[in-house]
Structure formats: structure tokens, C-alpha cells
JSON list of C-alpha atoms in Angstrom, two decimals:
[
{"chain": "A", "resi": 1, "resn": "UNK", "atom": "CA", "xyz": [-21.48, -31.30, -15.20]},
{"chain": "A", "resi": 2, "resn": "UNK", "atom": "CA", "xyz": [-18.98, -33.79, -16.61]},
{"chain": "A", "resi": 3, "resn": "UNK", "atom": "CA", "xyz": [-20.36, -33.83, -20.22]},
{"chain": "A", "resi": 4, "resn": "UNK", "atom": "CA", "xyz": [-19.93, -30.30, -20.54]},
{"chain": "A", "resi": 5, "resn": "UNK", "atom": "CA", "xyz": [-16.46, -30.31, -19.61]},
{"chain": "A", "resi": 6, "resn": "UNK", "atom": "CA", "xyz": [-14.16, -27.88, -16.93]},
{"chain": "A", "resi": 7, "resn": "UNK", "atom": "CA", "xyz": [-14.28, -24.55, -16.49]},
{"chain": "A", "resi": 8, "resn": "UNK", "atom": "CA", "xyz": [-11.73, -21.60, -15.55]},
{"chain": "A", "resi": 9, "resn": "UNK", "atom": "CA", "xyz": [-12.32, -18.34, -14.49]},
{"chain": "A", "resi": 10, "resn": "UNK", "atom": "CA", "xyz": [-9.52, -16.38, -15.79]},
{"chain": "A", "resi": 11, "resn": "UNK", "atom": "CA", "xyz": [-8.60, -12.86, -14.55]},
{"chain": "A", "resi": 12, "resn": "UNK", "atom": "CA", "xyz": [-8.51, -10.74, -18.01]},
{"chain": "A", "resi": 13, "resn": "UNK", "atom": "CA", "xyz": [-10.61, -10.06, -21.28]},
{"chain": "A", "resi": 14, "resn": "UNK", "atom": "CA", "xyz": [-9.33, -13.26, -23.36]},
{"chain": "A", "resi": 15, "resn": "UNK", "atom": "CA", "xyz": [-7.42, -13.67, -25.68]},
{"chain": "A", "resi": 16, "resn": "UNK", "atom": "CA", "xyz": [-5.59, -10.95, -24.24]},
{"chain": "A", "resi": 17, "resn": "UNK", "atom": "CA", "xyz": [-3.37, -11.76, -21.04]},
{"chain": "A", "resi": 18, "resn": "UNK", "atom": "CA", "xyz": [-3.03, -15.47, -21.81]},
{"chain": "A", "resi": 19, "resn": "UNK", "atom": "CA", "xyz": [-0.25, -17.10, -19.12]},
{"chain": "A", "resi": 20, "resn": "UNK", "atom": "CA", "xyz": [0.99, -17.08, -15.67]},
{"chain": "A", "resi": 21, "resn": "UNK", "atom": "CA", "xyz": [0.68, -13.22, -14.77]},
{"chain": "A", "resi": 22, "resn": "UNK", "atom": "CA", "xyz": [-2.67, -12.08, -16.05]},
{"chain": "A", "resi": 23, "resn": "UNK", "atom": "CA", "xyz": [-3.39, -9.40, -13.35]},
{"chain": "A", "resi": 24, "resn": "UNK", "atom": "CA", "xyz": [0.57, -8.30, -12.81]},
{"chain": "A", "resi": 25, "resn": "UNK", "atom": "CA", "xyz": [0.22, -7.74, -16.76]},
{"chain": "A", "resi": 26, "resn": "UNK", "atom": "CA", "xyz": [-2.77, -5.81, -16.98]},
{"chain": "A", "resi": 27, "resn": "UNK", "atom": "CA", "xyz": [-1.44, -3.59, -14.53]},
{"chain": "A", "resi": 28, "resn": "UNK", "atom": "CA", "xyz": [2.29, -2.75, -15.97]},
{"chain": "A", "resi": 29, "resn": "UNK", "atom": "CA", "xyz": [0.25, -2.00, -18.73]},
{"chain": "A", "resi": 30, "resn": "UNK", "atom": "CA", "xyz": [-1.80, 0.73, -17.31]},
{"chain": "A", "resi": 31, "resn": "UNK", "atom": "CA", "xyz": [-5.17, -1.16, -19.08]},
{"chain": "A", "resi": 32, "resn": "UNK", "atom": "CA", "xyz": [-7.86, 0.95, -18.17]},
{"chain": "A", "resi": 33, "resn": "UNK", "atom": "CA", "xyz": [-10.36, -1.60, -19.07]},
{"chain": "A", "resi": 34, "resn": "UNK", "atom": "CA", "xyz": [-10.01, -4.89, -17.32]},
{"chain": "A", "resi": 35, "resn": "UNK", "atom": "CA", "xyz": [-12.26, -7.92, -16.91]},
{"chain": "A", "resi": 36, "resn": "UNK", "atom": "CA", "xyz": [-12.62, -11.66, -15.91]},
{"chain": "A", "resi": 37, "resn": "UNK", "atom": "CA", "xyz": [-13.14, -14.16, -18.77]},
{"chain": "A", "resi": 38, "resn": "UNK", "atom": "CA", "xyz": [-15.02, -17.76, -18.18]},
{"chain": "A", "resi": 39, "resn": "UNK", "atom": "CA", "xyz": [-13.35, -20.37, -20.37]},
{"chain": "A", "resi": 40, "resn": "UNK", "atom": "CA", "xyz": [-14.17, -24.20, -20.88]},
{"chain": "A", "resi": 41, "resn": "UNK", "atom": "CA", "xyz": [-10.55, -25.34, -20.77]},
{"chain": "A", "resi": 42, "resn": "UNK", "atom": "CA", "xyz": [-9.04, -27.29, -23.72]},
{"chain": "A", "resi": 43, "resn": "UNK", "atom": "CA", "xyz": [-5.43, -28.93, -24.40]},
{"chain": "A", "resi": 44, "resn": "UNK", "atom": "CA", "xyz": [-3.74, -25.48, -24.12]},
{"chain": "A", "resi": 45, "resn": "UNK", "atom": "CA", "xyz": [-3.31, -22.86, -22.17]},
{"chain": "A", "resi": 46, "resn": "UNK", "atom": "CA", "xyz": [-5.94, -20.27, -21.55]},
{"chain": "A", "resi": 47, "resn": "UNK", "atom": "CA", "xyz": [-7.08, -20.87, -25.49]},
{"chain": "A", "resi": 48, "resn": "UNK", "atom": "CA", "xyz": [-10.93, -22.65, -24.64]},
{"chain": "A", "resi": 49, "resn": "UNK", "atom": "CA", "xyz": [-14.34, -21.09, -26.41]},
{"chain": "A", "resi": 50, "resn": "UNK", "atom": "CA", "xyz": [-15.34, -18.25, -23.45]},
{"chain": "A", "resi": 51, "resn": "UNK", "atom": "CA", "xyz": [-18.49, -18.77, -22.25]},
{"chain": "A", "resi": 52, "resn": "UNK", "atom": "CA", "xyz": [-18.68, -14.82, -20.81]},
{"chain": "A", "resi": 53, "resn": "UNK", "atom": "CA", "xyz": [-16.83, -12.38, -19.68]},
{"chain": "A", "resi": 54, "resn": "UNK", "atom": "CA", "xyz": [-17.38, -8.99, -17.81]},
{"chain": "A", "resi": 55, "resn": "UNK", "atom": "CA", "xyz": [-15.21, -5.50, -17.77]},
{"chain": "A", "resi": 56, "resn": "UNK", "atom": "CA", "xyz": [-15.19, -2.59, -16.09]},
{"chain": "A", "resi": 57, "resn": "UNK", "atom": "CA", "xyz": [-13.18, 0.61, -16.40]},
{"chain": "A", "resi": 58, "resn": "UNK", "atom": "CA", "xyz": [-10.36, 0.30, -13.55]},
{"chain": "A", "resi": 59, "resn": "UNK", "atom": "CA", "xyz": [-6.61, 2.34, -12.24]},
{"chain": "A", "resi": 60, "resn": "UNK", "atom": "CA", "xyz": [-4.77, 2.17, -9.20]},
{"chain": "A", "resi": 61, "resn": "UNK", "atom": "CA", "xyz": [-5.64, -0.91, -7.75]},
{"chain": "A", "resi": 62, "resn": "UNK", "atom": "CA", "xyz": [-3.14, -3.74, -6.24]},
{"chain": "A", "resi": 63, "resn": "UNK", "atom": "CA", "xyz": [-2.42, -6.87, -7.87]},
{"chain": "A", "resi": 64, "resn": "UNK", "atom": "CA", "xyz": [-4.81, -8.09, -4.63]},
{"chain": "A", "resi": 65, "resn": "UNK", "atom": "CA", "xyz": [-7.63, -5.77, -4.60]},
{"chain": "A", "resi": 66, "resn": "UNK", "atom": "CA", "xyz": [-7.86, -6.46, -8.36]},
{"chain": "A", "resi": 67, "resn": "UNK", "atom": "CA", "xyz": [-7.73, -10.72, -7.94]},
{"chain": "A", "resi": 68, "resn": "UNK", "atom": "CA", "xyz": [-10.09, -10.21, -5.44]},
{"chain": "A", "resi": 69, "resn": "UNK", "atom": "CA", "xyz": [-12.72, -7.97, -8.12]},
{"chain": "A", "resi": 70, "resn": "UNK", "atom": "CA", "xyz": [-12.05, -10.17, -10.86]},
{"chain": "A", "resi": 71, "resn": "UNK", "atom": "CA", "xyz": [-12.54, -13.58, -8.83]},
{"chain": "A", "resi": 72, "resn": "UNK", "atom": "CA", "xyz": [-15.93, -12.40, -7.40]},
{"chain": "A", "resi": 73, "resn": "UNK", "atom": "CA", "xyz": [-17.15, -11.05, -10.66]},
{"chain": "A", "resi": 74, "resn": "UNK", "atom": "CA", "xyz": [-15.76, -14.53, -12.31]},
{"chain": "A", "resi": 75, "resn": "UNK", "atom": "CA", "xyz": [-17.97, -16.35, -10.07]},
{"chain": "A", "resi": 76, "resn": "UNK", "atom": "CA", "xyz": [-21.16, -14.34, -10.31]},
{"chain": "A", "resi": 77, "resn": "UNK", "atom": "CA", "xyz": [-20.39, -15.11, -14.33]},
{"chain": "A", "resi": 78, "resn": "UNK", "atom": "CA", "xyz": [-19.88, -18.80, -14.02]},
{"chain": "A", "resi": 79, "resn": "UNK", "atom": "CA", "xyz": [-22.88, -19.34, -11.26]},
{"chain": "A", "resi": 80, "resn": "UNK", "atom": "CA", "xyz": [-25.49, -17.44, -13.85]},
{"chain": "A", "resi": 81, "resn": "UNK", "atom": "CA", "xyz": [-23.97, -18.62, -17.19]},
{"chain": "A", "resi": 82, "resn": "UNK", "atom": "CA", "xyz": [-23.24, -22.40, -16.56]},
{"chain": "A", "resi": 83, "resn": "UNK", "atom": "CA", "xyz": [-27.23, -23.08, -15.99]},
{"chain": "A", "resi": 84, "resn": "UNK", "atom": "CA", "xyz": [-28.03, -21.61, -19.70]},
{"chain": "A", "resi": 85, "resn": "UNK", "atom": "CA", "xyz": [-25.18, -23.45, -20.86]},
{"chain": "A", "resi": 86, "resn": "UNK", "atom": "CA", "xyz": [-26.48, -26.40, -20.27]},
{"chain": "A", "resi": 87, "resn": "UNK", "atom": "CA", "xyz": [-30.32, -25.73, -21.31]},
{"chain": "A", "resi": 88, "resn": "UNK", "atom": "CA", "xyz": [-28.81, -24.84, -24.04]},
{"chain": "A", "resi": 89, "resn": "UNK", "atom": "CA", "xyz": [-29.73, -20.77, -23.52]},
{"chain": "A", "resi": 90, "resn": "UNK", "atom": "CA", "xyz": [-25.83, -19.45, -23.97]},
{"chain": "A", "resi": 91, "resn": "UNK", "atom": "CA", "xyz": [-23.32, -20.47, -26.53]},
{"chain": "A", "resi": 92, "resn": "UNK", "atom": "CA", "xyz": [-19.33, -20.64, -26.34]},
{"chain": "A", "resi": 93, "resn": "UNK", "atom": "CA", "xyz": [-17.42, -18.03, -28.39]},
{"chain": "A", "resi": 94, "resn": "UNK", "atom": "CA", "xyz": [-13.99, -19.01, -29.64]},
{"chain": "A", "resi": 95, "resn": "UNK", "atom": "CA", "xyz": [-11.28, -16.97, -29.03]},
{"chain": "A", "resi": 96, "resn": "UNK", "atom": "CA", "xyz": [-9.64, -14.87, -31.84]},
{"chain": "A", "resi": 97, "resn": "UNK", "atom": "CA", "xyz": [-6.17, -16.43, -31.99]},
{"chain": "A", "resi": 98, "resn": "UNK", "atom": "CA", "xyz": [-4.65, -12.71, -33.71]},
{"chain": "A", "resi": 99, "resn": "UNK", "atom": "CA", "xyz": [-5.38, -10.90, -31.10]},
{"chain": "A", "resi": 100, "resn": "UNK", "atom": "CA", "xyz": [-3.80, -13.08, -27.84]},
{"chain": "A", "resi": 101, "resn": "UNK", "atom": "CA", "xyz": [-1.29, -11.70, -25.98]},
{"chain": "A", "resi": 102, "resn": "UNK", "atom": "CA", "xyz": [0.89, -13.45, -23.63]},
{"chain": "A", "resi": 103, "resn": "UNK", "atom": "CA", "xyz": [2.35, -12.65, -20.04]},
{"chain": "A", "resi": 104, "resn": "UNK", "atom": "CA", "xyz": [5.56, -14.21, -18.17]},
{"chain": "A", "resi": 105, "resn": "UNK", "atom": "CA", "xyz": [6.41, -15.82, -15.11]},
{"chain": "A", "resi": 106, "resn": "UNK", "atom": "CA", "xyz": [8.14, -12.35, -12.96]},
{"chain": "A", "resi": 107, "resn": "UNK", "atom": "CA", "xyz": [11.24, -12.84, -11.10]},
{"chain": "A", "resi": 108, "resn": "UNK", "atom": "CA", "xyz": [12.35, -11.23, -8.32]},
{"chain": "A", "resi": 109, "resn": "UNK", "atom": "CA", "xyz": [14.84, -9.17, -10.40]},
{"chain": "A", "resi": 110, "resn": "UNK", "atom": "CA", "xyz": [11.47, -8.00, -11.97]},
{"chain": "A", "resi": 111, "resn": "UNK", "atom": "CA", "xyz": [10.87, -6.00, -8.95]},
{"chain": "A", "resi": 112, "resn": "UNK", "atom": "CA", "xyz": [13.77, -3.68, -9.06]},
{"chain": "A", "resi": 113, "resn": "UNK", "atom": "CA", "xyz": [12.12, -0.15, -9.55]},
{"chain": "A", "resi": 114, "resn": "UNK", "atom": "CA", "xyz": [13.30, 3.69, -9.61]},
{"chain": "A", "resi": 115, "resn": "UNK", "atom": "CA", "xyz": [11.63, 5.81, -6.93]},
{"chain": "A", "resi": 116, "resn": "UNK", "atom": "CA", "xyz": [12.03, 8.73, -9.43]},
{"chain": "A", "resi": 117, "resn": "UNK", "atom": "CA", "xyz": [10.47, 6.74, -12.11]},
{"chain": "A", "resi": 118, "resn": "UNK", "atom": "CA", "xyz": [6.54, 8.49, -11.32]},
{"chain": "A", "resi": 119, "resn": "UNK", "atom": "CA", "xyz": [3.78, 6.52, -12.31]},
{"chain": "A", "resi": 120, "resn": "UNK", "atom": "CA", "xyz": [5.87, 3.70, -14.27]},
{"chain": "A", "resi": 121, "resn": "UNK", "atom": "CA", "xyz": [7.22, 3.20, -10.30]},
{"chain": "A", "resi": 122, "resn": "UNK", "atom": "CA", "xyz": [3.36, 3.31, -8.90]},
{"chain": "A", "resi": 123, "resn": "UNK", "atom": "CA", "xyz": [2.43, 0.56, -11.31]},
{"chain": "A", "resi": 124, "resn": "UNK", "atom": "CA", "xyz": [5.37, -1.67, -10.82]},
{"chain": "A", "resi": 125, "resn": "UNK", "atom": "CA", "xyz": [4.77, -1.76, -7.24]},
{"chain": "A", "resi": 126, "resn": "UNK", "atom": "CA", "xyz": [0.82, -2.02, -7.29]},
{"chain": "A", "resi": 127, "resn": "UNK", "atom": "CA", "xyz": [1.82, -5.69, -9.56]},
{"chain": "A", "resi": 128, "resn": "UNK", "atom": "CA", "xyz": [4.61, -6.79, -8.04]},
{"chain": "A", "resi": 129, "resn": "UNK", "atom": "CA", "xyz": [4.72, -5.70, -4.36]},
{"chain": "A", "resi": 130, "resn": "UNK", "atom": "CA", "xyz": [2.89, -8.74, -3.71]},
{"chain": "A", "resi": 131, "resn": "UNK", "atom": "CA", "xyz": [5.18, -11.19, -5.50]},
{"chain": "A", "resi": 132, "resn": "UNK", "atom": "CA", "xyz": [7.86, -11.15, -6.42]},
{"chain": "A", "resi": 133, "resn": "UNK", "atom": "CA", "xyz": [8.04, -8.08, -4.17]},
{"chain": "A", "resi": 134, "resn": "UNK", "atom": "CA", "xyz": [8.71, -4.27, -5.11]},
{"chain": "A", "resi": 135, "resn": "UNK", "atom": "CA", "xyz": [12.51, -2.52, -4.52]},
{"chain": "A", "resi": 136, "resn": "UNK", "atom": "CA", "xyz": [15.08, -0.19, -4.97]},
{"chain": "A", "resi": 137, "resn": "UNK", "atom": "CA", "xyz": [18.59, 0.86, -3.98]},
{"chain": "A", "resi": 138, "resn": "UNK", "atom": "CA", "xyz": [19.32, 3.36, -1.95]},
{"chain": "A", "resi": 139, "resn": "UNK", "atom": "CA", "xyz": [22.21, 5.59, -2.92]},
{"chain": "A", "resi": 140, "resn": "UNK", "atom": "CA", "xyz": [23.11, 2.46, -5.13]},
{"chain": "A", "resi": 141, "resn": "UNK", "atom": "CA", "xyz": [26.58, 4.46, -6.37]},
{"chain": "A", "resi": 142, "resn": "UNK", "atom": "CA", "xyz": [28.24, 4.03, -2.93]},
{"chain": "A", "resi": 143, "resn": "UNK", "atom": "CA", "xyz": [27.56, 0.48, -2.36]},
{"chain": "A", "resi": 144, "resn": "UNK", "atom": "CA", "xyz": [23.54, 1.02, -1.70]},
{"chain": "A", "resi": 145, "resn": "UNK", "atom": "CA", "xyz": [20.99, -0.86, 0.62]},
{"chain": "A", "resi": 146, "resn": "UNK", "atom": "CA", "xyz": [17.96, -2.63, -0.64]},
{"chain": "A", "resi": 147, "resn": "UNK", "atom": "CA", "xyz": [14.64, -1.65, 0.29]},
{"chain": "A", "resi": 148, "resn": "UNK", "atom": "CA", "xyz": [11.53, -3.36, -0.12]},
{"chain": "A", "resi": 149, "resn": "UNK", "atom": "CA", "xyz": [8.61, -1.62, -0.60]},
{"chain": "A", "resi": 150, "resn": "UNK", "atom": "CA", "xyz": [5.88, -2.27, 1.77]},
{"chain": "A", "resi": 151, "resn": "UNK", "atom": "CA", "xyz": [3.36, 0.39, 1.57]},
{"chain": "A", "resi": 152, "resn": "UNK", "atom": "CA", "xyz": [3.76, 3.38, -0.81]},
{"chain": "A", "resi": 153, "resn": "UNK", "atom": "CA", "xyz": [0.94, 6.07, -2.38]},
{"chain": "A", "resi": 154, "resn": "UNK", "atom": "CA", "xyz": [1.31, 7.92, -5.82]},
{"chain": "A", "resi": 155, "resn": "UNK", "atom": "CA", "xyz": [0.55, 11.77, -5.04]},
{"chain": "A", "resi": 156, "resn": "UNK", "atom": "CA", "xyz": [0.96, 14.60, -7.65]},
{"chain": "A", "resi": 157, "resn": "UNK", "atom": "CA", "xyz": [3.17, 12.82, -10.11]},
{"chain": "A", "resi": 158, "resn": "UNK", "atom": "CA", "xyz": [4.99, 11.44, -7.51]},
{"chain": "A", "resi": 159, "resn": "UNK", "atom": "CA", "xyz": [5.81, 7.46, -6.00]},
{"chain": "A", "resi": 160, "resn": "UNK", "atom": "CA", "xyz": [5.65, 8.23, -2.79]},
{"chain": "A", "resi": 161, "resn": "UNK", "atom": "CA", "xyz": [7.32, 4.92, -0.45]},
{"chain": "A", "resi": 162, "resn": "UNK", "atom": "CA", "xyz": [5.87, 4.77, 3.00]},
{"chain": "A", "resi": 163, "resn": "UNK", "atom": "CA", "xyz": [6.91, 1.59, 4.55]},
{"chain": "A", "resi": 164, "resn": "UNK", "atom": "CA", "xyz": [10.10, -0.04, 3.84]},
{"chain": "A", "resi": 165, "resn": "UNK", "atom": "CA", "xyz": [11.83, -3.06, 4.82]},
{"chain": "A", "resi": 166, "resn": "UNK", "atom": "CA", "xyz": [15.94, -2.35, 4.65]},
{"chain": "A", "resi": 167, "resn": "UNK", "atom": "CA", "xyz": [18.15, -5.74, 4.42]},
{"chain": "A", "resi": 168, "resn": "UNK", "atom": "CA", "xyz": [18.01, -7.87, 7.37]},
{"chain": "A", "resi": 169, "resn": "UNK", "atom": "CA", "xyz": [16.26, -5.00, 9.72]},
{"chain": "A", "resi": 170, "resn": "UNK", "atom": "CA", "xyz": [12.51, -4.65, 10.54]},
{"chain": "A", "resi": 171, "resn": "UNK", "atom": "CA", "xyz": [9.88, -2.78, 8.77]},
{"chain": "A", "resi": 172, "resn": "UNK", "atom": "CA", "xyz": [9.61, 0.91, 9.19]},
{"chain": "A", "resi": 173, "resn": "UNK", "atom": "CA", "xyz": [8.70, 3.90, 7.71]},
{"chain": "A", "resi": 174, "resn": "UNK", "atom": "CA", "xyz": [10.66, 5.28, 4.72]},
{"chain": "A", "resi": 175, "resn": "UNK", "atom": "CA", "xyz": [10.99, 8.60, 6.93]},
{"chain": "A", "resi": 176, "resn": "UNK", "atom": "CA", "xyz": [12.40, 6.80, 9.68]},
{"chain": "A", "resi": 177, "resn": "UNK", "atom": "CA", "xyz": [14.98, 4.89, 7.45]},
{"chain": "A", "resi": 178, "resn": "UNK", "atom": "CA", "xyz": [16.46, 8.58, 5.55]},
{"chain": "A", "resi": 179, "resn": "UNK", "atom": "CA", "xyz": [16.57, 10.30, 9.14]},
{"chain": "A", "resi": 180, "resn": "UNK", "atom": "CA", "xyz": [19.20, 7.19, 10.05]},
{"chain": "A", "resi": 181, "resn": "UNK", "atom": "CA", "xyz": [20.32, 7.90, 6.43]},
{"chain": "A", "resi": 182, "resn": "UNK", "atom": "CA", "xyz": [21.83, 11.57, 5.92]}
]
């Protein structure tokens, strides 16, 4: 394996997504096509000649469910193509420079979302519930209390929170937390 150099699976259709927050990305984004891109790595990042990649039309899925699709895919792609790389069967594709894309490192501030804010909200906190972690403010005009978003569902048009964790208090349901809030 060492003359043919390192691989990376890599969790988007390259050169789109290149950086830190491929998945996070794709989802803020609302792609409905995503896929899982084999690479042999070179000096920079994300850049190498793909050796395959796979899509699928996807929505609504959590920055973990979709790692976890991509990943598995990824290494179904790597275990079939490496062989014909190597007898000489598949060929590496370079990547078209003018059409990369490039994602960020999210902070936590990056989390801050509006529950009013309908599907934008859904898809912040199916990226970044994870990490850096999905909020709001509750009644943020009179001082406010910061909830993180645990478990939430997106229903008619609607972000929906279920589970919230207030400042320094225990999880519990986002019904719970308005009855003690009237």
C-alpha cells in the first residue's frame, strides 16, 4: 500500500465542502444531494485526485446519522476501489479547483438559533446540536435564560424543541420548563 500513497474518506461530493465542517455544511445548506468522496491525500487540504465517490438524495438527518451514512458508504468505496487501483482497473480524477467550496471551524456562538425561525431553526440544530451545541434565549428582552436544545422535531412548518437543558439545571422537557415559566 505504501507506493500508492494515503487515503481519506471525506464526508461530501469534492471539491465541494473542503475543511473542518463538511457534514455541519452540507446541512445549513439544505443540500439535497450529499455523498462521501475517497481522496489520495496530497500537501493540502482535502485537494487530492478522488478515486470515487457515491451520493444519494438526503433531508432531515443529524449531523450523526449522516457521519454515520457517509462513513459506511466511504468504506464500502475505499474496500472495492483500492484493489482496482492498484491492478491498475480505476484511475484518480483531479478535482476541479473552480468549483471548491470551503466550510469553517463553528463556534459555540454558532449555535445561537430562533425557535420562530422554521426550517432555517430545524437545520441549525440537526448540524450543530451535536457540537458546538444548539440554543436560544428565552424571553431574551427581560434578561432571558439559555436553553440548549436536546431533542427537538420539525412538524408543519414548525421547530418544535422537546428536550431542553436550562443554565445550570437538569434536562427536561421544553413543556415542563414554560409550565415553571408563565
Amino acid at each position: 500500500l505504501a507506493q500508492i500513497g494515503a487515503f481519506n474518506i471525506h464526508p461530501s461530493l469534492l471539491p465541494k465542502y473542503r475543511g473542518p465542517s463538511p457534514l455541519q455544511s452540507q446541512i445549513l445548506a439544505d443540500e439535497k444531494e450529499r455523498g462521501v468522496s475517497v481522496i489520495k491525500m496530497d500537501e493540502r487540504v482535502d485537494h487530492g485526485p478522488i478515486l470515487a465517490s457515491s451520493s444519494f438524495d438526503d433531508t432531515d438527518r443529524s449531523f450523526i446519522e449522516l457521519g454515520i451514512e457517509l462513513f459506511k458508504a466511504g468504506t464500502k468505496l475505499l474496500i472495492n476501489e483500492l484493489p482496482r487501483l492498484m491492478n491498475g482497473e480505476a484511475k484518480l480524477r483531479i478535482q476541479n479547483d473552480t468549483h471548491a467550496t470551503f466550510t469553517k471551524k463553528f463556534e459555540k456562538t454558532d449555535g445561537a438559533l430562533d425557535p420562530e425561525g422554521g426550517r432555517e431553526a430545524w437545520l441549525k440544530y440537526l448540524a450543530l446540536s451535536h457540537s458546538p451545541g444548539a440554543y436560544f434565549t428565552f424571553r431574551e428582552k427581560s434578561g432571558g435564560v439559555r436553553l440548549k436544545i436536546t431533542a427537538a422535531k420539525f412538524e408543519a412548518g414548525r421547530f418544535v424543541p422537546l428536550r431542553v437543558i436550562p443554565e445550570a439545571k437538569r434536562e427536561m422537557s421544553y413543556q415542563d420548563f414554560l409550565r415553571g415559566h408563565k
